[in-house]
Coordinates of N, CA and C in Angstrom, one line a residue:
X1 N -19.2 -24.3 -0.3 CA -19.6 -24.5 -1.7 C -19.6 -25.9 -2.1
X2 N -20.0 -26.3 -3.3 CA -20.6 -27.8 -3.2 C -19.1 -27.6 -4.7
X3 N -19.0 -28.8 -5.1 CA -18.2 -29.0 -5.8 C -18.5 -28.6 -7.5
X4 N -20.0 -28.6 -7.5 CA -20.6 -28.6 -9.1 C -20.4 -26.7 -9.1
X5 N -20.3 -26.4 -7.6 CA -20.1 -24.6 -7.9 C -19.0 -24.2 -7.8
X6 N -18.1 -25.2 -7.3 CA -16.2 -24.7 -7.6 C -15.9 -24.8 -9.0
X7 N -16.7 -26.2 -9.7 CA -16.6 -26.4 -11.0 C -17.0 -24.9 -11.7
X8 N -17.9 -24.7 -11.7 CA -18.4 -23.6 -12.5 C -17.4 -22.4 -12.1
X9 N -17.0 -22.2 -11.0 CA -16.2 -20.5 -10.7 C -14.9 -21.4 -11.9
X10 N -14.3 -22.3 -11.4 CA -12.9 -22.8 -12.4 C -13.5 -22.9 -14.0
X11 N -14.2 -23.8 -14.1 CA -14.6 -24.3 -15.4 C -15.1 -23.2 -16.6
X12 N -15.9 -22.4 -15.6 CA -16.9 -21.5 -16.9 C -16.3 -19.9 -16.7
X13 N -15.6 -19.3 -15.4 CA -15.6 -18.8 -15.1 C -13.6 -17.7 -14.6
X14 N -13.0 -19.4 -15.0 CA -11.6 -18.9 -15.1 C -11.2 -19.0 -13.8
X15 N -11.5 -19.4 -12.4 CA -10.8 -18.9 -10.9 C -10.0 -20.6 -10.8
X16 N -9.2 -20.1 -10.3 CA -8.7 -21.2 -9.5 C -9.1 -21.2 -8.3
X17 N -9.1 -22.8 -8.0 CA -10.0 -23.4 -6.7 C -8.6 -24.3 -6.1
X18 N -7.9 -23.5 -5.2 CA -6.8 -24.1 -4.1 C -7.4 -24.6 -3.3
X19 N -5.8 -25.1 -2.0 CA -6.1 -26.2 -0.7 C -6.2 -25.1 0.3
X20 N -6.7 -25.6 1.0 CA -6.8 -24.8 2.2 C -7.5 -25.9 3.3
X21 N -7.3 -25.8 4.6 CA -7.1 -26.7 5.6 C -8.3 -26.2 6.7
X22 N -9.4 -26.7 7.5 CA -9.8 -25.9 8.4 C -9.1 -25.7 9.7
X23 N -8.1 -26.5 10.4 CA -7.7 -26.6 11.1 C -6.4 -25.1 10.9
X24 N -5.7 -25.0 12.1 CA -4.6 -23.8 12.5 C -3.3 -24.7 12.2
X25 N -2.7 -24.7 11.6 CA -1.4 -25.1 11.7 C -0.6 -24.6 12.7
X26 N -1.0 -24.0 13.8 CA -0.1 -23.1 14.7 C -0.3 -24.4 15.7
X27 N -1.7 -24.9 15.7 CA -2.3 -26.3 16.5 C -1.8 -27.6 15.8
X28 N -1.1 -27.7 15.3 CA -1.2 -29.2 14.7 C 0.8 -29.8 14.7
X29 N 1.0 -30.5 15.3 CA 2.3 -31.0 14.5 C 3.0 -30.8 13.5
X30 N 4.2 -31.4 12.9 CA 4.6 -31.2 11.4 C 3.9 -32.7 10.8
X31 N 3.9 -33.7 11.7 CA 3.2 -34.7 10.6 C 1.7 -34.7 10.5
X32 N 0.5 -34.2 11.3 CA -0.8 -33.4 11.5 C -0.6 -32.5 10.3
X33 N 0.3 -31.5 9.8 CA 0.5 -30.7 9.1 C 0.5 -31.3 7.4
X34 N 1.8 -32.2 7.6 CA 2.3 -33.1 6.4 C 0.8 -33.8 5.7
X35 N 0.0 -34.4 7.1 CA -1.4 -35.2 6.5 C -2.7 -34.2 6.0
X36 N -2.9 -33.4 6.7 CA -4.0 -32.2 6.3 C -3.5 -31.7 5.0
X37 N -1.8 -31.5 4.3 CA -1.8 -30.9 3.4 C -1.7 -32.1 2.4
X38 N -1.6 -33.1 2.0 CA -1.5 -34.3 1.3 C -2.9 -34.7 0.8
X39 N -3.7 -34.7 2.1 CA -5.2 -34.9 2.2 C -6.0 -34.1 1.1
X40 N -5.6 -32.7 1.8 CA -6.2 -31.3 0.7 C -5.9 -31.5 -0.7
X41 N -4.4 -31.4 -0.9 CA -4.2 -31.4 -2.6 C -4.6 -32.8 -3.3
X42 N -4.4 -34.0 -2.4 CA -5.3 -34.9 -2.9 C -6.4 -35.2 -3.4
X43 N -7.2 -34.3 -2.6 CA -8.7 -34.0 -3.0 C -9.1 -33.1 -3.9
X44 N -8.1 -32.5 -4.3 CA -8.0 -30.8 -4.9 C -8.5 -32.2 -6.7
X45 N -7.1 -32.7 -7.0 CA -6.7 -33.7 -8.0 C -7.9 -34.5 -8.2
X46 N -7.6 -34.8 -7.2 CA -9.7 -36.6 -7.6 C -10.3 -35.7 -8.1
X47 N -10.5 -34.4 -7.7 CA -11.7 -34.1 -8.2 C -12.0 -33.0 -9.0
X48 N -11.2 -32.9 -10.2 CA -10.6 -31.9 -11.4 C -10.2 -30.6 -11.2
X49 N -9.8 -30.3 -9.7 CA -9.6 -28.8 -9.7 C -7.8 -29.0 -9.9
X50 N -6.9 -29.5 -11.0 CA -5.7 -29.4 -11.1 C -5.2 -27.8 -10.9
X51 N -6.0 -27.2 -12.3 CA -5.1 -25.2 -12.2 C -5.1 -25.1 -10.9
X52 N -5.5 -25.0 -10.1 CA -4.9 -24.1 -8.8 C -4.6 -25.1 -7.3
X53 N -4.0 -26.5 -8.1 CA -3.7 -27.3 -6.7 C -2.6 -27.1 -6.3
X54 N -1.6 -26.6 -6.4 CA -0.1 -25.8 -6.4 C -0.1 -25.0 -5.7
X55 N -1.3 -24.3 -5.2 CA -1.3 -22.8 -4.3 C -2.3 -23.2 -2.9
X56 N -2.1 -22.8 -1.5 CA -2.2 -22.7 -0.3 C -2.8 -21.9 0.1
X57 N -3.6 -21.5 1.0 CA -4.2 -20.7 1.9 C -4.3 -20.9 3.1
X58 N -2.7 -20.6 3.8 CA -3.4 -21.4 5.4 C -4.2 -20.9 6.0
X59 N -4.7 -22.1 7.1 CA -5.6 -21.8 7.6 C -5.5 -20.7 8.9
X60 N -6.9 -19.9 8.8 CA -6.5 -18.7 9.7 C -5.6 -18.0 9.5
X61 N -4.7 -17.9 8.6 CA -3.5 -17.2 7.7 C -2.4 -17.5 9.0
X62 N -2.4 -18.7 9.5 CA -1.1 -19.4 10.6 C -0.6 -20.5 9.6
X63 N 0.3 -20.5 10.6 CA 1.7 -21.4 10.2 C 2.8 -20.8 10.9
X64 N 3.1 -22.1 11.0 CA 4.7 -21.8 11.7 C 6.2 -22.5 10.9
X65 N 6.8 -21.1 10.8 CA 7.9 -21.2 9.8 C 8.6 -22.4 9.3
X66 N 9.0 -23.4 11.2 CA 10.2 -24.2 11.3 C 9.7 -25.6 10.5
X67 N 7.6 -25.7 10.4 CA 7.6 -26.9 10.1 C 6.9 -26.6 9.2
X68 N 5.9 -25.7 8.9 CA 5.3 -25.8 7.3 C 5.9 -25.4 6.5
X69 N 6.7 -24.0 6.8 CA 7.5 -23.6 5.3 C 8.1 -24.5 4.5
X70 N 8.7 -25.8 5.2 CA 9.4 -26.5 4.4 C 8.4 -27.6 3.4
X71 N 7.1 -27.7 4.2 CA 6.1 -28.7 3.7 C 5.6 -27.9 2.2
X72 N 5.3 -26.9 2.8 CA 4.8 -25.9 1.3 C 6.0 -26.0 0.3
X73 N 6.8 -25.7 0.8 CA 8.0 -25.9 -0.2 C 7.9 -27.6 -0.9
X74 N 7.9 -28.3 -0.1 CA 7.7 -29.6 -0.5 C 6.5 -30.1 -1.7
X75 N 5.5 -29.5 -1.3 CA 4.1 -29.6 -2.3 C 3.8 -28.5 -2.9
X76 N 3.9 -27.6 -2.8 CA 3.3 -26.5 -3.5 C 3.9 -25.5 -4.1
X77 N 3.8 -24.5 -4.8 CA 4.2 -23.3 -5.5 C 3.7 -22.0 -5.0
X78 N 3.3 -22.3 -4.2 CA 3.0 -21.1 -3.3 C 2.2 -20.8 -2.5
X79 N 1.9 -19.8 -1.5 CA 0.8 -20.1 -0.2 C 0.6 -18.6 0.2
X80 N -0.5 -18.1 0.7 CA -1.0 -17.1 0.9 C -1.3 -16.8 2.2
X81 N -1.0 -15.6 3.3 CA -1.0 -15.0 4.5 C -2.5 -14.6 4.9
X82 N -2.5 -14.4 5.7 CA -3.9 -13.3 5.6 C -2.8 -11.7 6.1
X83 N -4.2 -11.1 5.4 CA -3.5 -9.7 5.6 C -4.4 -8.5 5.8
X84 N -4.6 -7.2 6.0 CA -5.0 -6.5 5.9 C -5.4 -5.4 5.0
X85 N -5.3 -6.0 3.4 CA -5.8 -4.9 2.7 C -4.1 -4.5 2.1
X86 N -2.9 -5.3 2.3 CA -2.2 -5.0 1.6 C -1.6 -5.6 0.3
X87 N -1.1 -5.0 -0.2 CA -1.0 -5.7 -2.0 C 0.6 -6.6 -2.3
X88 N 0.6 -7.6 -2.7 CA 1.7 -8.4 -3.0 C 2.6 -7.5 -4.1
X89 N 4.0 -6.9 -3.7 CA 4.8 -6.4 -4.7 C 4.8 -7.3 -5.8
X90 N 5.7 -7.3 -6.7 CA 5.8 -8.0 -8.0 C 7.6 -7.2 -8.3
X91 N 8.3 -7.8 -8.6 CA 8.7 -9.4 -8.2 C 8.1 -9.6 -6.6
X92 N 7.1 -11.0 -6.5 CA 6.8 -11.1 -5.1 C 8.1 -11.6 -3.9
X93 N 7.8 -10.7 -3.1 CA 8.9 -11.2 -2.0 C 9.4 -12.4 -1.4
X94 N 8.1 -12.9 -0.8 CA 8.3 -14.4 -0.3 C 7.1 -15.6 -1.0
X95 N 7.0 -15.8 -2.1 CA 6.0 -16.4 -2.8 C 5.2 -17.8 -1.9
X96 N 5.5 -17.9 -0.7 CA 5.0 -18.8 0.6 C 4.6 -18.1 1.2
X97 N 4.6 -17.0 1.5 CA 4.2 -15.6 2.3 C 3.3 -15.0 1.4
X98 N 2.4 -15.0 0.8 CA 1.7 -13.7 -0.3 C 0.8 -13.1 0.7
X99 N 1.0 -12.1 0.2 CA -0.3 -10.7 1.2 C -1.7 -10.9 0.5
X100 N -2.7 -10.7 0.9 CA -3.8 -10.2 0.5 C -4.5 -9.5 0.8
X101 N -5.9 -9.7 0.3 CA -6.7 -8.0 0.9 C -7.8 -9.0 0.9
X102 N -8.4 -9.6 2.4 CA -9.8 -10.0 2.8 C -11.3 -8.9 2.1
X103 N -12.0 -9.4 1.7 CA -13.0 -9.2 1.4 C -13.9 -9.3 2.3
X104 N -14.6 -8.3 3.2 CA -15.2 -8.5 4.2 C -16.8 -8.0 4.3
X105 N -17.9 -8.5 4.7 CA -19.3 -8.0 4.9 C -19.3 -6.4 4.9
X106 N -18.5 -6.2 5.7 CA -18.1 -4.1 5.9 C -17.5 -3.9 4.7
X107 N -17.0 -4.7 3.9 CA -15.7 -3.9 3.0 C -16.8 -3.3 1.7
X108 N -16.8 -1.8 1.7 CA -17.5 -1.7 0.7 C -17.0 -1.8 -0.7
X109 N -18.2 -1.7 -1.5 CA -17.1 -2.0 -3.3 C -16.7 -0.9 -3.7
X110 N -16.8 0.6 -3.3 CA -15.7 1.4 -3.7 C -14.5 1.0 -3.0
X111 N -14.2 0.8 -2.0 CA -12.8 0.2 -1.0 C -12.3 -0.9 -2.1
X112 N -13.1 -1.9 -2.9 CA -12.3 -3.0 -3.8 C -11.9 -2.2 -5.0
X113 N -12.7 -1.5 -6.0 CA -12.4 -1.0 -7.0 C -10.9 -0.6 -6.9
X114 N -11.3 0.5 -5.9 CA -9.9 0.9 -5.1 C -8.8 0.8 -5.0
X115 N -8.9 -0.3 -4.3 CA -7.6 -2.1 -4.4 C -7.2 -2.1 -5.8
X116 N -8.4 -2.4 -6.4 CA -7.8 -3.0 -7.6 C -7.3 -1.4 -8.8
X117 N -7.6 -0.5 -8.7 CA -7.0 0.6 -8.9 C -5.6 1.0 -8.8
X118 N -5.3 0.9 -7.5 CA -4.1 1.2 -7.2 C -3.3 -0.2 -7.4
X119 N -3.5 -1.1 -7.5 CA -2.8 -2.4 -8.0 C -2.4 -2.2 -9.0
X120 N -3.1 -1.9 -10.1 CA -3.3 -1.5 -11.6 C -1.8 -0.1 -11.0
X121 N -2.2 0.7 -10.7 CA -1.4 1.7 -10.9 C 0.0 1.3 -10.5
X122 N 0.4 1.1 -9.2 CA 1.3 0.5 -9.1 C 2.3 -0.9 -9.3
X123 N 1.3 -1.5 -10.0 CA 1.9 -3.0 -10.8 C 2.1 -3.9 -10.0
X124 N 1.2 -3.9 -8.8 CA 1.3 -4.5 -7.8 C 0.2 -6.3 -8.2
X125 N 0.4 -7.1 -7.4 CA -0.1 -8.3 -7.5 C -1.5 -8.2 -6.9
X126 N -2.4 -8.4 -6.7 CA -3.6 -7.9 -5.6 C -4.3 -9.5 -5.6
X127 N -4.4 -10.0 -4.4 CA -5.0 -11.2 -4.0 C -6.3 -10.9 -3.3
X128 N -7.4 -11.1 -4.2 CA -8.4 -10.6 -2.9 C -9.2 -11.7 -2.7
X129 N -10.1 -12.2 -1.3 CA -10.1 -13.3 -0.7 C -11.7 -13.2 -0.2
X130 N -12.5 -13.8 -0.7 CA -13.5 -13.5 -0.6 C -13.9 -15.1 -0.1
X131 N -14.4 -15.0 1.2 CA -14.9 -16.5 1.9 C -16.1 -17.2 1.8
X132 N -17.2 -16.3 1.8 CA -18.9 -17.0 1.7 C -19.3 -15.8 1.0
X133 N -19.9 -16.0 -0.1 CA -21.0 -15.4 -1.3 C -22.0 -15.9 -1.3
X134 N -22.3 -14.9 -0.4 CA -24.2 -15.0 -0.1 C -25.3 -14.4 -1.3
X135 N -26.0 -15.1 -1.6 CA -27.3 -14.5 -2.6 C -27.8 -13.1 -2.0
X136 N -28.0 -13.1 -0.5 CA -28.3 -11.9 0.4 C -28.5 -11.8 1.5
X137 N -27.8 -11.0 2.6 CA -28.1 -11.4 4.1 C -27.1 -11.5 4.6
X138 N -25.5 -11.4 4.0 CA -24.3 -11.2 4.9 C -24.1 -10.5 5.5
X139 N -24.2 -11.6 7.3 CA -24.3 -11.2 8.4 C -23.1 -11.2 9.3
X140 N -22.2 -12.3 8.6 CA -21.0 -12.4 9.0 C -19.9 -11.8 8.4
X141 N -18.6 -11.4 9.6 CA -17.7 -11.1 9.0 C -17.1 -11.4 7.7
X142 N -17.2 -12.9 7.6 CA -16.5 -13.7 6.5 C -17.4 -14.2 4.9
X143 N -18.8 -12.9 5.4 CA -19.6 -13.6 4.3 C -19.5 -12.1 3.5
X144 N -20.0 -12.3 1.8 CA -20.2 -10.8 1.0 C -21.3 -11.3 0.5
X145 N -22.4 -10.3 -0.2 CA -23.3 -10.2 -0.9 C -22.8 -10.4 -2.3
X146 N -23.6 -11.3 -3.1 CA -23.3 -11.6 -4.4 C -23.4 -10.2 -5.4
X147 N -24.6 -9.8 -5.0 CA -24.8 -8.5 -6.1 C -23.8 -7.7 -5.9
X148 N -22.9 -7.3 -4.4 CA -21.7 -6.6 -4.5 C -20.7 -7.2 -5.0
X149 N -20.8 -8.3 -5.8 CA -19.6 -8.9 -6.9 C -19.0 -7.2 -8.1

């Protein structure tokens, strides 16, 4: 996404626009790690996205405990797993650890309603992670159709 359309999902639209890294932290060092995340929230700041510079998404939903947990801890307020469709309790358990529910090309919109249904019922936190919003033609795993918003 280009920056004038993160503006608009944050600006007109209410979402927070977090860091997120393309590289695997499972691949990188703790100072490779320390720079990629310094880098990200630095850029998050220059460039007005403050509301949601505090929150993480590692990449590939990796990380390794001994050297980034402490780095997240260090910059941020919290960071998000990848997961399968499960829902963050409330009080959340490891607020470095948050669960989510991928948003996938297959996933249909009664399956999200769903989600968010039983979130609602159960008072649960529901993170849902939607990666490329295509106008039409999501071919990939990681992309959704916009009309299926």
């Amino acid at each position: 996404m280009t920056k004038d359309q993160l503006h608009v999902l944050q600006d007109i639209n209410g979402w927070d626009i977090s860091a997120h890294h393309q590289s695997s932290f499972a691949t990188l060092s703790e100072i490779q790690q320390e720079k990629a995340i310094v880098s990200t929230k630095n850029w998050l700041l220059k460039n007005g996205f403050n509301k949601g510079s505090d929150h993480f998404a590692y990449p590939q939903g990796e990380m390794v405990s001994t050297t980034t947990l402490p780095l997240m801890k260090k910059y941020f307020t919290s960071a998000r797993m990848s997961s399968d469709g499960r829902h963050e309790t409330l009080p959340v358990g490891n607020r470095y650890k948050l669960k989510v529910f991928p948003v996938k090309n297959t996933t249909a919109t009664s399956t999200v309603y769903a989600a968010i249904d039983k979130a609602a019922a159960n008072h649960d936190w529901l993170i849902l992670v939607f990666h490329i919003i295509k106008t039409s033609g999501a071919s990939v795993q990681t992309e959704y159709n916009q009309r299926d918003l």
